[in-house]
Amino acid sequence: MTDTPTMVTLVEDYLTLRRRLGFALKSSGQQLIGFARYADSIGHRGPITIELAVGWARLPQDTSAHWWARRLAIVRPFAQHQRLFDPRTEIPPAGLLGPSSRRVTPHVYSEAEIAALLRAAGELNPAGGLRSHTYVTLLGLLMTTGLRISEALQLGYSDVDLDSGVLTVRRTKFRKSRLVPLHPSTVTALASYARQRNDHNPQTSAATFFVHKRGKPLNVSTVASTFCVLRNRLGWIKDHHGRRPRLHDMRHTMAVRTLLRWYREGVDVDRKMPALSTYLGHVEVRDTYWYLTAVPELMALTAARFEAYRYPSPGGMT
């Protein structure tokens, strides 16, 4: 007769299986290991119970209920997996500690804000160096394509096909790859940057398209720090929610501006939505539909479209 395996052993086996299936599980994996260590440290043996999961989720007392809910949500898939092998396993109900996800209302950059940001990026020191070209091109790419910052920085030089005007975005947030067609003006900007990149660092061995002024690959923390510098120079203060424009809001801006244009042009948005969802790299099209409720102007256009459908004018009735 073998001893009952520890929770750490069960979690490690689960994470190994999931990662072989292509899931990264970096942060959530670390949290799940924390849950297992907690269970083992208090002498828990046997199946997962709701009491055990909630006890761990609420362990940090000086934090928000939202964080507790997120921690509990990390345990649920593991409990569902364990239920296959031990029917005594209790699966914490979804929403037991409240919603585990919370969408932040996006900041949609105005034309004036975009112009000001790119102008400020173009004035970065040293004058005439690669740094200003890098940030003008990078920020412009984020605004026009809606790429995640991590996706843009991971672009390999060979992933930017300037002849066909297509980016290959590899192994993204959900371990998928996709092709992103570019507007001709974006292709021109990327071609200009490629020349500047090679002129300033002819001997660089960096495989990434965007590089540091010394020819090394850029990282997210460096870009985020530089963006904060630009934001402060522009005097962008917090809104009434206590938030300021973020790098990720450039992705939101691209999505919202696209939807606004479609509504104003009378496009059948429902038919076009899957294409936008694919372009953005969303796994579920419902994640793209969220934008319709996130911005007041889109909500108003959606409501107006529904009203026209629900109560057509007499002249338009058949």
PDB file of C-alpha atoms in Angstrom:
ATOM      1  CA  MET A   1       0.000   0.000   0.000  1.00  0.00           C
ATOM      2  CA  THR A   2       1.455   3.353  -1.010  1.00  0.00           C
ATOM      3  CA  ASP A   3       1.245   6.545   0.977  1.00  0.00           C
ATOM      4  CA  THR A   4      -1.198   9.262  -0.068  1.00  0.00           C
ATOM      5  CA  PRO A   5       0.710  11.662  -2.354  1.00  0.00           C
ATOM      6  CA  THR A   6       1.319  15.158  -1.063  1.00  0.00           C
ATOM      7  CA  MET A   7      -0.579  18.062  -2.570  1.00  0.00           C
ATOM      8  CA  VAL A   8       2.689  19.412  -3.952  1.00  0.00           C
ATOM      9  CA  THR A   9       3.202  16.159  -5.858  1.00  0.00           C
ATOM     10  CA  LEU A  10      -0.337  16.291  -7.255  1.00  0.00           C
ATOM     11  CA  VAL A  11       0.065  19.916  -8.345  1.00  0.00           C
ATOM     12  CA  GLU A  12       3.443  19.281  -9.954  1.00  0.00           C
ATOM     13  CA  ASP A  13       1.987  16.356 -11.930  1.00  0.00           C
ATOM     14  CA  TYR A  14      -0.951  18.547 -13.004  1.00  0.00           C
ATOM     15  CA  LEU A  15       1.300  21.430 -14.103  1.00  0.00           C
ATOM     16  CA  THR A  16       3.551  19.066 -16.050  1.00  0.00           C
ATOM     17  CA  LEU A  17       0.544  17.703 -17.933  1.00  0.00           C
ATOM     18  CA  ARG A  18      -0.886  21.142 -18.691  1.00  0.00           C
ATOM     19  CA  ARG A  19       2.450  22.518 -19.861  1.00  0.00           C
ATOM     20  CA  ARG A  20       2.914  19.594 -22.205  1.00  0.00           C
ATOM     21  CA  LEU A  21      -0.411  20.615 -23.717  1.00  0.00           C
ATOM     22  CA  GLY A  22       1.021  24.063 -24.418  1.00  0.00           C
ATOM     23  CA  PHE A  23      -0.135  26.119 -21.427  1.00  0.00           C
ATOM     24  CA  ALA A  24       2.539  28.355 -19.877  1.00  0.00           C
ATOM     25  CA  LEU A  25       0.910  28.711 -16.429  1.00  0.00           C
ATOM     26  CA  LYS A  26       3.711  30.909 -15.097  1.00  0.00           C
ATOM     27  CA  SER A  27       2.007  33.081 -12.516  1.00  0.00           C
ATOM     28  CA  SER A  28      -0.933  30.758 -11.888  1.00  0.00           C
ATOM     29  CA  GLY A  29       1.441  27.812 -11.619  1.00  0.00           C
ATOM     30  CA  GLN A  30       3.412  29.569  -8.902  1.00  0.00           C
ATOM     31  CA  GLN A  31       0.184  30.369  -7.075  1.00  0.00           C
ATOM     32  CA  LEU A  32      -0.975  26.765  -7.335  1.00  0.00           C
ATOM     33  CA  ILE A  33       2.313  25.512  -5.888  1.00  0.00           C
ATOM     34  CA  GLY A  34       1.707  27.972  -3.046  1.00  0.00           C
ATOM     35  CA  PHE A  35      -1.703  26.409  -2.451  1.00  0.00           C
ATOM     36  CA  ALA A  36      -0.169  22.934  -2.380  1.00  0.00           C
ATOM     37  CA  ARG A  37       2.518  23.944   0.097  1.00  0.00           C
ATOM     38  CA  TYR A  38      -0.123  25.511   2.304  1.00  0.00           C
ATOM     39  CA  ALA A  39      -2.190  22.306   2.250  1.00  0.00           C
ATOM     40  CA  ASP A  40       0.828  20.162   3.090  1.00  0.00           C
ATOM     41  CA  SER A  41       2.044  22.555   5.799  1.00  0.00           C
ATOM     42  CA  ILE A  42      -1.220  22.313   7.740  1.00  0.00           C
ATOM     43  CA  GLY A  43      -1.172  18.516   7.509  1.00  0.00           C
ATOM     44  CA  HIS A  44      -4.033  18.192   5.013  1.00  0.00           C
ATOM     45  CA  ARG A  45      -4.303  14.759   3.460  1.00  0.00           C
ATOM     46  CA  GLY A  46      -6.938  13.509   1.110  1.00  0.00           C
ATOM     47  CA  PRO A  47      -9.089  15.270  -1.489  1.00  0.00           C
ATOM     48  CA  ILE A  48      -9.412  19.007  -2.005  1.00  0.00           C
ATOM     49  CA  THR A  49     -12.227  20.580  -0.011  1.00  0.00           C
ATOM     50  CA  ILE A  50     -13.929  23.926  -0.449  1.00  0.00           C
ATOM     51  CA  GLU A  51     -12.904  24.835   3.088  1.00  0.00           C
ATOM     52  CA  LEU A  52      -9.244  24.163   2.263  1.00  0.00           C
ATOM     53  CA  ALA A  53      -9.351  26.170  -0.989  1.00  0.00           C
ATOM     54  CA  VAL A  54     -11.147  29.144   0.582  1.00  0.00           C
ATOM     55  CA  GLY A  55      -8.791  29.086   3.576  1.00  0.00           C
ATOM     56  CA  TRP A  56      -5.805  29.439   1.282  1.00  0.00           C
ATOM     57  CA  ALA A  57      -7.472  31.993  -1.012  1.00  0.00           C
ATOM     58  CA  ARG A  58      -8.224  34.275   1.943  1.00  0.00           C
ATOM     59  CA  LEU A  59      -4.834  33.797   3.548  1.00  0.00           C
ATOM     60  CA  PRO A  60      -3.553  37.314   2.758  1.00  0.00           C
ATOM     61  CA  GLN A  61      -5.924  39.256   5.022  1.00  0.00           C
ATOM     62  CA  ASP A  62      -4.670  42.728   4.048  1.00  0.00           C
ATOM     63  CA  THR A  63      -5.774  42.567   0.427  1.00  0.00           C
ATOM     64  CA  SER A  64      -8.981  42.901  -1.597  1.00  0.00           C
ATOM     65  CA  ALA A  65     -11.836  40.450  -2.011  1.00  0.00           C
ATOM     66  CA  HIS A  66     -11.118  40.579  -5.743  1.00  0.00           C
ATOM     67  CA  TRP A  67      -7.662  39.106  -5.110  1.00  0.00           C
ATOM     68  CA  TRP A  68      -9.181  36.351  -2.957  1.00  0.00           C
ATOM     69  CA  ALA A  69     -11.549  35.502  -5.798  1.00  0.00           C
ATOM     70  CA  ARG A  70      -8.671  35.336  -8.274  1.00  0.00           C
ATOM     71  CA  ARG A  71      -6.734  32.981  -6.023  1.00  0.00           C
ATOM     72  CA  LEU A  72      -9.756  30.732  -5.609  1.00  0.00           C
ATOM     73  CA  ALA A  73     -10.276  30.703  -9.385  1.00  0.00           C
ATOM     74  CA  ILE A  74      -6.736  29.333  -9.792  1.00  0.00           C
ATOM     75  CA  VAL A  75      -7.610  26.315  -7.639  1.00  0.00           C
ATOM     76  CA  ARG A  76     -10.857  25.452  -9.507  1.00  0.00           C
ATOM     77  CA  PRO A  77      -9.313  23.920 -12.689  1.00  0.00           C
ATOM     78  CA  PHE A  78      -6.947  21.848 -10.564  1.00  0.00           C
ATOM     79  CA  ALA A  79      -9.864  20.643  -8.441  1.00  0.00           C
ATOM     80  CA  GLN A  80     -11.818  19.752 -11.590  1.00  0.00           C
ATOM     81  CA  HIS A  81      -8.836  17.730 -12.775  1.00  0.00           C
ATOM     82  CA  GLN A  82      -8.490  15.940  -9.444  1.00  0.00           C
ATOM     83  CA  ARG A  83     -12.212  15.125  -9.429  1.00  0.00           C
ATOM     84  CA  LEU A  84     -11.530  12.752 -12.333  1.00  0.00           C
ATOM     85  CA  PHE A  85      -9.374  10.614 -10.044  1.00  0.00           C
ATOM     86  CA  ASP A  86     -11.052  11.180  -6.685  1.00  0.00           C
ATOM     87  CA  PRO A  87     -14.830  11.764  -6.729  1.00  0.00           C
ATOM     88  CA  ARG A  88     -14.643  13.044  -3.156  1.00  0.00           C
ATOM     89  CA  THR A  89     -12.918  16.198  -4.444  1.00  0.00           C
ATOM     90  CA  GLU A  90     -14.938  19.371  -3.868  1.00  0.00           C
ATOM     91  CA  ILE A  91     -14.865  22.002  -6.598  1.00  0.00           C
ATOM     92  CA  PRO A  92     -15.276  25.579  -5.295  1.00  0.00           C
ATOM     93  CA  PRO A  93     -18.314  27.144  -7.047  1.00  0.00           C
ATOM     94  CA  ALA A  94     -17.530  29.896  -9.516  1.00  0.00           C
ATOM     95  CA  GLY A  95     -18.034  33.302  -7.926  1.00  0.00           C
ATOM     96  CA  LEU A  96     -18.008  31.955  -4.376  1.00  0.00           C
ATOM     97  CA  LEU A  97     -15.804  34.871  -3.259  1.00  0.00           C
ATOM     98  CA  GLY A  98     -17.064  37.286  -5.924  1.00  0.00           C
ATOM     99  CA  PRO A  99     -15.932  37.920  -9.511  1.00  0.00           C
ATOM    100  CA  SER A 100     -12.379  36.799 -10.273  1.00  0.00           C
ATOM    101  CA  SER A 101     -11.883  39.090 -13.262  1.00  0.00           C
ATOM    102  CA  ARG A 102     -12.406  42.792 -13.578  1.00  0.00           C
ATOM    103  CA  ARG A 103     -12.140  44.803 -16.757  1.00  0.00           C
ATOM    104  CA  VAL A 104     -10.655  48.263 -16.483  1.00  0.00           C
ATOM    105  CA  THR A 105     -12.440  50.919 -18.536  1.00  0.00           C
ATOM    106  CA  PRO A 106      -9.955  51.647 -21.323  1.00  0.00           C
ATOM    107  CA  HIS A 107      -8.509  55.021 -22.115  1.00  0.00           C
ATOM    108  CA  VAL A 108      -9.073  55.696 -25.812  1.00  0.00           C
ATOM    109  CA  TYR A 109      -6.361  58.003 -27.107  1.00  0.00           C
ATOM    110  CA  SER A 110      -7.546  60.987 -29.094  1.00  0.00           C
ATOM    111  CA  GLU A 111      -5.876  62.065 -32.335  1.00  0.00           C
ATOM    112  CA  ALA A 112      -4.278  64.963 -30.438  1.00  0.00           C
ATOM    113  CA  GLU A 113      -2.925  62.651 -27.736  1.00  0.00           C
ATOM    114  CA  ILE A 114      -1.469  60.249 -30.301  1.00  0.00           C
ATOM    115  CA  ALA A 115       0.241  63.106 -32.127  1.00  0.00           C
ATOM    116  CA  ALA A 116       1.608  64.552 -28.869  1.00  0.00           C
ATOM    117  CA  LEU A 117       2.930  61.162 -27.721  1.00  0.00           C
ATOM    118  CA  LEU A 118       4.713  60.450 -30.996  1.00  0.00           C
ATOM    119  CA  ARG A 119       6.132  63.969 -31.037  1.00  0.00           C
ATOM    120  CA  ALA A 120       7.493  63.533 -27.510  1.00  0.00           C
ATOM    121  CA  ALA A 121       8.960  60.139 -28.459  1.00  0.00           C
ATOM    122  CA  GLY A 122      10.703  61.781 -31.396  1.00  0.00           C
ATOM    123  CA  GLU A 123      12.436  64.188 -28.985  1.00  0.00           C
ATOM    124  CA  LEU A 124      14.004  61.477 -26.821  1.00  0.00           C
ATOM    125  CA  ASN A 125      17.734  61.768 -26.238  1.00  0.00           C
ATOM    126  CA  PRO A 126      20.254  61.422 -27.665  1.00  0.00           C
ATOM    127  CA  ALA A 127      19.356  63.706 -30.553  1.00  0.00           C
ATOM    128  CA  GLY A 128      19.866  61.919 -33.842  1.00  0.00           C
ATOM    129  CA  GLY A 129      20.201  58.546 -32.101  1.00  0.00           C
ATOM    130  CA  LEU A 130      18.266  55.335 -32.646  1.00  0.00           C
ATOM    131  CA  ARG A 131      16.239  55.627 -29.440  1.00  0.00           C
ATOM    132  CA  SER A 132      13.790  58.221 -30.739  1.00  0.00           C
ATOM    133  CA  HIS A 133      13.263  56.280 -33.986  1.00  0.00           C
ATOM    134  CA  THR A 134      12.659  53.096 -32.017  1.00  0.00           C
ATOM    135  CA  TYR A 135       9.966  54.570 -29.796  1.00  0.00           C
ATOM    136  CA  VAL A 136       8.161  56.518 -32.510  1.00  0.00           C
ATOM    137  CA  THR A 137       7.949  53.360 -34.631  1.00  0.00           C
ATOM    138  CA  LEU A 138       7.084  51.038 -31.744  1.00  0.00           C
ATOM    139  CA  LEU A 139       4.324  53.255 -30.331  1.00  0.00           C
ATOM    140  CA  GLY A 140       2.946  53.891 -33.796  1.00  0.00           C
ATOM    141  CA  LEU A 141       2.840  50.143 -34.449  1.00  0.00           C
ATOM    142  CA  LEU A 142       0.947  49.525 -31.204  1.00  0.00           C
ATOM    143  CA  MET A 143      -1.601  52.192 -32.106  1.00  0.00           C
ATOM    144  CA  THR A 144      -2.211  50.934 -35.642  1.00  0.00           C
ATOM    145  CA  THR A 145      -2.190  47.167 -35.099  1.00  0.00           C
ATOM    146  CA  GLY A 146      -3.345  46.700 -31.496  1.00  0.00           C
ATOM    147  CA  LEU A 147      -0.464  44.327 -30.770  1.00  0.00           C
ATOM    148  CA  ARG A 148       0.278  43.543 -27.144  1.00  0.00           C
ATOM    149  CA  ILE A 149       3.561  45.165 -26.098  1.00  0.00           C
ATOM    150  CA  SER A 150       5.073  41.721 -25.476  1.00  0.00           C
ATOM    151  CA  GLU A 151       4.116  40.649 -29.008  1.00  0.00           C
ATOM    152  CA  ALA A 152       5.725  43.713 -30.577  1.00  0.00           C
ATOM    153  CA  LEU A 153       8.965  43.265 -28.654  1.00  0.00           C
ATOM    154  CA  GLN A 154       9.163  39.555 -29.498  1.00  0.00           C
ATOM    155  CA  LEU A 155       8.890  40.181 -33.244  1.00  0.00           C
ATOM    156  CA  GLY A 156      11.897  38.675 -34.957  1.00  0.00           C
ATOM    157  CA  TYR A 157      13.548  40.537 -37.796  1.00  0.00           C
ATOM    158  CA  SER A 158      12.344  37.799 -40.151  1.00  0.00           C
ATOM    159  CA  ASP A 159       8.793  38.125 -38.753  1.00  0.00           C
ATOM    160  CA  VAL A 160       8.435  41.563 -40.345  1.00  0.00           C
ATOM    161  CA  ASP A 161       7.786  40.889 -44.030  1.00  0.00           C
ATOM    162  CA  LEU A 162       7.968  44.318 -45.616  1.00  0.00           C
ATOM    163  CA  ASP A 163       7.478  42.949 -49.130  1.00  0.00           C
ATOM    164  CA  SER A 164       4.091  41.388 -48.394  1.00  0.00           C
ATOM    165  CA  GLY A 165       3.211  43.845 -45.598  1.00  0.00           C
ATOM    166  CA  VAL A 166       2.485  41.140 -43.034  1.00  0.00           C
ATOM    167  CA  LEU A 167       3.713  40.494 -39.483  1.00  0.00           C
ATOM    168  CA  THR A 168       4.037  36.975 -38.115  1.00  0.00           C
ATOM    169  CA  VAL A 169       3.208  37.080 -34.412  1.00  0.00           C
ATOM    170  CA  ARG A 170       4.471  33.883 -32.842  1.00  0.00           C
ATOM    171  CA  ARG A 171       3.461  32.042 -29.648  1.00  0.00           C
ATOM    172  CA  THR A 172       1.406  34.855 -28.179  1.00  0.00           C
ATOM    173  CA  LYS A 173      -0.399  35.168 -24.853  1.00  0.00           C
ATOM    174  CA  PHE A 174      -2.383  31.992 -25.521  1.00  0.00           C
ATOM    175  CA  ARG A 175       0.495  30.090 -27.164  1.00  0.00           C
ATOM    176  CA  LYS A 176      -0.898  30.710 -30.637  1.00  0.00           C
ATOM    177  CA  SER A 177       0.553  32.378 -33.715  1.00  0.00           C
ATOM    178  CA  ARG A 178      -1.183  34.618 -36.223  1.00  0.00           C
ATOM    179  CA  LEU A 179      -0.590  36.784 -39.296  1.00  0.00           C
ATOM    180  CA  VAL A 180      -1.225  40.529 -39.012  1.00  0.00           C
ATOM    181  CA  PRO A 181      -1.657  42.435 -42.320  1.00  0.00           C
ATOM    182  CA  LEU A 182      -0.343  45.998 -42.258  1.00  0.00           C
ATOM    183  CA  HIS A 183      -1.514  49.294 -43.739  1.00  0.00           C
ATOM    184  CA  PRO A 184       0.899  50.607 -46.404  1.00  0.00           C
ATOM    185  CA  SER A 185       1.784  53.608 -44.217  1.00  0.00           C
ATOM    186  CA  THR A 186       2.785  51.220 -41.411  1.00  0.00           C
ATOM    187  CA  VAL A 187       4.963  49.240 -43.824  1.00  0.00           C
ATOM    188  CA  THR A 188       6.693  52.475 -44.848  1.00  0.00           C
ATOM    189  CA  ALA A 189       7.359  53.401 -41.217  1.00  0.00           C
ATOM    190  CA  LEU A 190       8.749  49.949 -40.417  1.00  0.00           C
ATOM    191  CA  ALA A 191      10.989  50.003 -43.486  1.00  0.00           C
ATOM    192  CA  SER A 192      12.369  53.390 -42.427  1.00  0.00           C
ATOM    193  CA  TYR A 193      13.076  52.067 -38.932  1.00  0.00           C
ATOM    194  CA  ALA A 194      14.764  48.947 -40.332  1.00  0.00           C
ATOM    195  CA  ARG A 195      17.209  51.177 -42.210  1.00  0.00           C
ATOM    196  CA  GLN A 196      17.880  53.286 -39.099  1.00  0.00           C
ATOM    197  CA  ARG A 197      18.315  50.140 -36.999  1.00  0.00           C
ATOM    198  CA  ASN A 198      20.892  48.683 -39.363  1.00  0.00           C
ATOM    199  CA  ASP A 199      22.724  51.997 -39.880  1.00  0.00           C
ATOM    200  CA  HIS A 200      23.131  52.572 -36.125  1.00  0.00           C
ATOM    201  CA  ASN A 201      23.999  48.952 -35.284  1.00  0.00           C
ATOM    202  CA  PRO A 202      25.431  47.270 -38.378  1.00  0.00           C
ATOM    203  CA  GLN A 203      27.050  44.537 -36.268  1.00  0.00           C
ATOM    204  CA  THR A 204      24.094  43.748 -34.031  1.00  0.00           C
ATOM    205  CA  SER A 205      23.390  40.091 -33.399  1.00  0.00           C
ATOM    206  CA  ALA A 206      19.891  40.776 -32.019  1.00  0.00           C
ATOM    207  CA  ALA A 207      17.265  38.660 -33.715  1.00  0.00           C
ATOM    208  CA  THR A 208      14.449  40.976 -32.636  1.00  0.00           C
ATOM    209  CA  PHE A 209      13.179  43.739 -34.890  1.00  0.00           C
ATOM    210  CA  PHE A 210      13.103  46.408 -32.186  1.00  0.00           C
ATOM    211  CA  VAL A 211      16.412  46.977 -30.434  1.00  0.00           C
ATOM    212  CA  HIS A 212      17.959  49.130 -27.727  1.00  0.00           C
ATOM    213  CA  LYS A 213      20.253  51.978 -28.741  1.00  0.00           C
ATOM    214  CA  ARG A 214      23.209  49.606 -28.242  1.00  0.00           C
ATOM    215  CA  GLY A 215      21.705  46.983 -30.505  1.00  0.00           C
ATOM    216  CA  LYS A 216      20.328  44.761 -27.738  1.00  0.00           C
ATOM    217  CA  PRO A 217      16.713  43.528 -27.673  1.00  0.00           C
ATOM    218  CA  LEU A 218      14.251  45.818 -25.892  1.00  0.00           C
ATOM    219  CA  ASN A 219      12.382  44.481 -22.864  1.00  0.00           C
ATOM    220  CA  VAL A 220       8.967  45.371 -21.489  1.00  0.00           C
ATOM    221  CA  SER A 221      10.262  47.056 -18.324  1.00  0.00           C
ATOM    222  CA  THR A 222      12.498  49.422 -20.317  1.00  0.00           C
ATOM    223  CA  VAL A 223       9.655  50.390 -22.649  1.00  0.00           C
ATOM    224  CA  ALA A 224       7.243  50.840 -19.732  1.00  0.00           C
ATOM    225  CA  SER A 225       9.754  53.088 -17.950  1.00  0.00           C
ATOM    226  CA  THR A 226      10.294  55.216 -21.058  1.00  0.00           C
ATOM    227  CA  PHE A 227       6.547  55.484 -21.600  1.00  0.00           C
ATOM    228  CA  CYS A 228       6.163  56.792 -18.025  1.00  0.00           C
ATOM    229  CA  VAL A 229       8.796  59.432 -18.780  1.00  0.00           C
ATOM    230  CA  LEU A 230       6.873  60.527 -21.887  1.00  0.00           C
ATOM    231  CA  ARG A 231       3.576  60.529 -20.014  1.00  0.00           C
ATOM    232  CA  ASN A 232       5.018  62.761 -17.297  1.00  0.00           C
ATOM    233  CA  ARG A 233       6.487  65.167 -19.847  1.00  0.00           C
ATOM    234  CA  LEU A 234       3.069  65.469 -21.457  1.00  0.00           C
ATOM    235  CA  GLY A 235       1.464  66.173 -18.086  1.00  0.00           C
ATOM    236  CA  TRP A 236      -1.081  63.375 -18.400  1.00  0.00           C
ATOM    237  CA  ILE A 237      -2.657  63.252 -14.965  1.00  0.00           C
ATOM    238  CA  LYS A 238      -4.982  60.721 -13.370  1.00  0.00           C
ATOM    239  CA  ASP A 239      -8.652  60.709 -14.316  1.00  0.00           C
ATOM    240  CA  HIS A 240     -11.534  60.588 -11.832  1.00  0.00           C
ATOM    241  CA  HIS A 241     -10.934  56.840 -11.466  1.00  0.00           C
ATOM    242  CA  GLY A 242      -7.346  57.463 -10.406  1.00  0.00           C
ATOM    243  CA  ARG A 243      -5.909  56.079 -13.665  1.00  0.00           C
ATOM    244  CA  ARG A 244      -3.622  57.473 -16.346  1.00  0.00           C
ATOM    245  CA  PRO A 245      -3.195  56.351 -19.973  1.00  0.00           C
ATOM    246  CA  ARG A 246      -1.318  53.045 -20.216  1.00  0.00           C
ATOM    247  CA  LEU A 247       0.681  51.267 -22.883  1.00  0.00           C
ATOM    248  CA  HIS A 248      -2.029  48.597 -23.108  1.00  0.00           C
ATOM    249  CA  ASP A 249      -4.611  51.288 -23.845  1.00  0.00           C
ATOM    250  CA  MET A 250      -3.065  51.593 -27.307  1.00  0.00           C
ATOM    251  CA  ARG A 251      -4.457  48.128 -28.042  1.00  0.00           C
ATOM    252  CA  HIS A 252      -7.851  49.223 -26.727  1.00  0.00           C
ATOM    253  CA  THR A 253      -7.668  52.377 -28.831  1.00  0.00           C
ATOM    254  CA  MET A 254      -7.115  50.446 -32.048  1.00  0.00           C
ATOM    255  CA  ALA A 255     -10.061  48.125 -31.311  1.00  0.00           C
ATOM    256  CA  VAL A 256     -12.451  50.914 -30.314  1.00  0.00           C
ATOM    257  CA  ARG A 257     -11.549  53.182 -33.238  1.00  0.00           C
ATOM    258  CA  THR A 258     -12.082  50.287 -35.652  1.00  0.00           C
ATOM    259  CA  LEU A 259     -15.533  49.545 -34.219  1.00  0.00           C
ATOM    260  CA  LEU A 260     -16.498  53.216 -34.235  1.00  0.00           C
ATOM    261  CA  ARG A 261     -15.513  53.494 -37.899  1.00  0.00           C
ATOM    262  CA  TRP A 262     -17.545  50.413 -38.791  1.00  0.00           C
ATOM    263  CA  TYR A 263     -20.637  51.706 -37.024  1.00  0.00           C
ATOM    264  CA  ARG A 264     -20.378  55.102 -38.707  1.00  0.00           C
ATOM    265  CA  GLU A 265     -19.955  53.432 -42.096  1.00  0.00           C
ATOM    266  CA  GLY A 266     -23.014  51.250 -41.510  1.00  0.00           C
ATOM    267  CA  VAL A 267     -21.000  48.025 -41.587  1.00  0.00           C
ATOM    268  CA  ASP A 268     -22.548  44.788 -40.319  1.00  0.00           C
ATOM    269  CA  VAL A 269     -20.415  44.676 -37.158  1.00  0.00           C
ATOM    270  CA  ASP A 270     -21.499  41.163 -36.147  1.00  0.00           C
ATOM    271  CA  ARG A 271     -20.189  39.747 -39.415  1.00  0.00           C
ATOM    272  CA  LYS A 272     -16.903  41.649 -39.125  1.00  0.00           C
ATOM    273  CA  MET A 273     -16.310  40.947 -35.431  1.00  0.00           C
ATOM    274  CA  PRO A 274     -14.649  37.513 -35.895  1.00  0.00           C
ATOM    275  CA  ALA A 275     -12.095  39.126 -38.223  1.00  0.00           C
ATOM    276  CA  LEU A 276     -11.233  41.783 -35.637  1.00  0.00           C
ATOM    277  CA  SER A 277     -11.065  39.123 -32.937  1.00  0.00           C
ATOM    278  CA  THR A 278      -8.603  37.095 -35.005  1.00  0.00           C
ATOM    279  CA  TYR A 279      -6.546  40.187 -35.833  1.00  0.00           C
ATOM    280  CA  LEU A 280      -6.229  41.032 -32.131  1.00  0.00           C
ATOM    281  CA  GLY A 281      -5.402  37.465 -31.166  1.00  0.00           C
ATOM    282  CA  HIS A 282      -8.437  36.924 -28.936  1.00  0.00           C
ATOM    283  CA  VAL A 283      -9.258  33.306 -28.153  1.00  0.00           C
ATOM    284  CA  GLU A 284     -12.957  34.086 -27.683  1.00  0.00           C
ATOM    285  CA  VAL A 285     -14.881  36.547 -29.845  1.00  0.00           C
ATOM    286  CA  ARG A 286     -16.776  37.586 -26.708  1.00  0.00           C
ATOM    287  CA  ASP A 287     -13.556  39.277 -25.551  1.00  0.00           C
ATOM    288  CA  THR A 288     -13.809  41.528 -28.603  1.00  0.00           C
ATOM    289  CA  TYR A 289     -17.524  42.188 -28.036  1.00  0.00           C
ATOM    290  CA  TRP A 290     -16.564  43.566 -24.609  1.00  0.00           C
ATOM    291  CA  TYR A 291     -15.438  46.773 -26.319  1.00  0.00           C
ATOM    292  CA  LEU A 292     -19.050  47.500 -27.247  1.00  0.00           C
ATOM    293  CA  THR A 293     -19.865  47.919 -23.557  1.00  0.00           C
ATOM    294  CA  ALA A 294     -16.578  49.485 -22.453  1.00  0.00           C
ATOM    295  CA  VAL A 295     -16.869  52.861 -24.168  1.00  0.00           C
ATOM    296  CA  PRO A 296     -19.913  55.171 -23.848  1.00  0.00           C
ATOM    297  CA  GLU A 297     -19.782  56.276 -27.488  1.00  0.00           C
ATOM    298  CA  LEU A 298     -19.861  52.674 -28.689  1.00  0.00           C
ATOM    299  CA  MET A 299     -22.688  51.898 -26.292  1.00  0.00           C
ATOM    300  CA  ALA A 300     -24.674  54.801 -27.736  1.00  0.00           C
ATOM    301  CA  LEU A 301     -24.067  53.677 -31.334  1.00  0.00           C
ATOM    302  CA  THR A 302     -24.988  50.094 -30.447  1.00  0.00           C
ATOM    303  CA  ALA A 303     -28.194  51.269 -28.766  1.00  0.00           C
ATOM    304  CA  ALA A 304     -29.064  53.460 -31.756  1.00  0.00           C
ATOM    305  CA  ARG A 305     -28.491  50.538 -34.140  1.00  0.00           C
ATOM    306  CA  PHE A 306     -30.744  48.340 -32.004  1.00  0.00           C
ATOM    307  CA  GLU A 307     -33.446  51.013 -31.827  1.00  0.00           C
ATOM    308  CA  ALA A 308     -33.418  51.352 -35.604  1.00  0.00           C
ATOM    309  CA  TYR A 309     -33.764  47.600 -35.921  1.00  0.00           C
ATOM    310  CA  ARG A 310     -36.433  47.242 -33.218  1.00  0.00           C
ATOM    311  CA  TYR A 311     -38.501  50.276 -34.208  1.00  0.00           C
ATOM    312  CA  PRO A 312     -37.951  50.930 -37.934  1.00  0.00           C
ATOM    313  CA  SER A 313     -39.240  54.152 -39.400  1.00  0.00           C
ATOM    314  CA  PRO A 314     -42.539  53.838 -41.345  1.00  0.00           C
ATOM    315  CA  GLY A 315     -40.815  54.698 -44.598  1.00  0.00           C
ATOM    316  CA  GLY A 316     -38.397  51.823 -44.161  1.00  0.00           C
ATOM    317  CA  MET A 317     -40.977  49.159 -43.419  1.00  0.00           C
ATOM    318  CA  THR A 318     -41.855  46.555 -46.031  1.00  0.00           C
TER     319      THR A 318
END
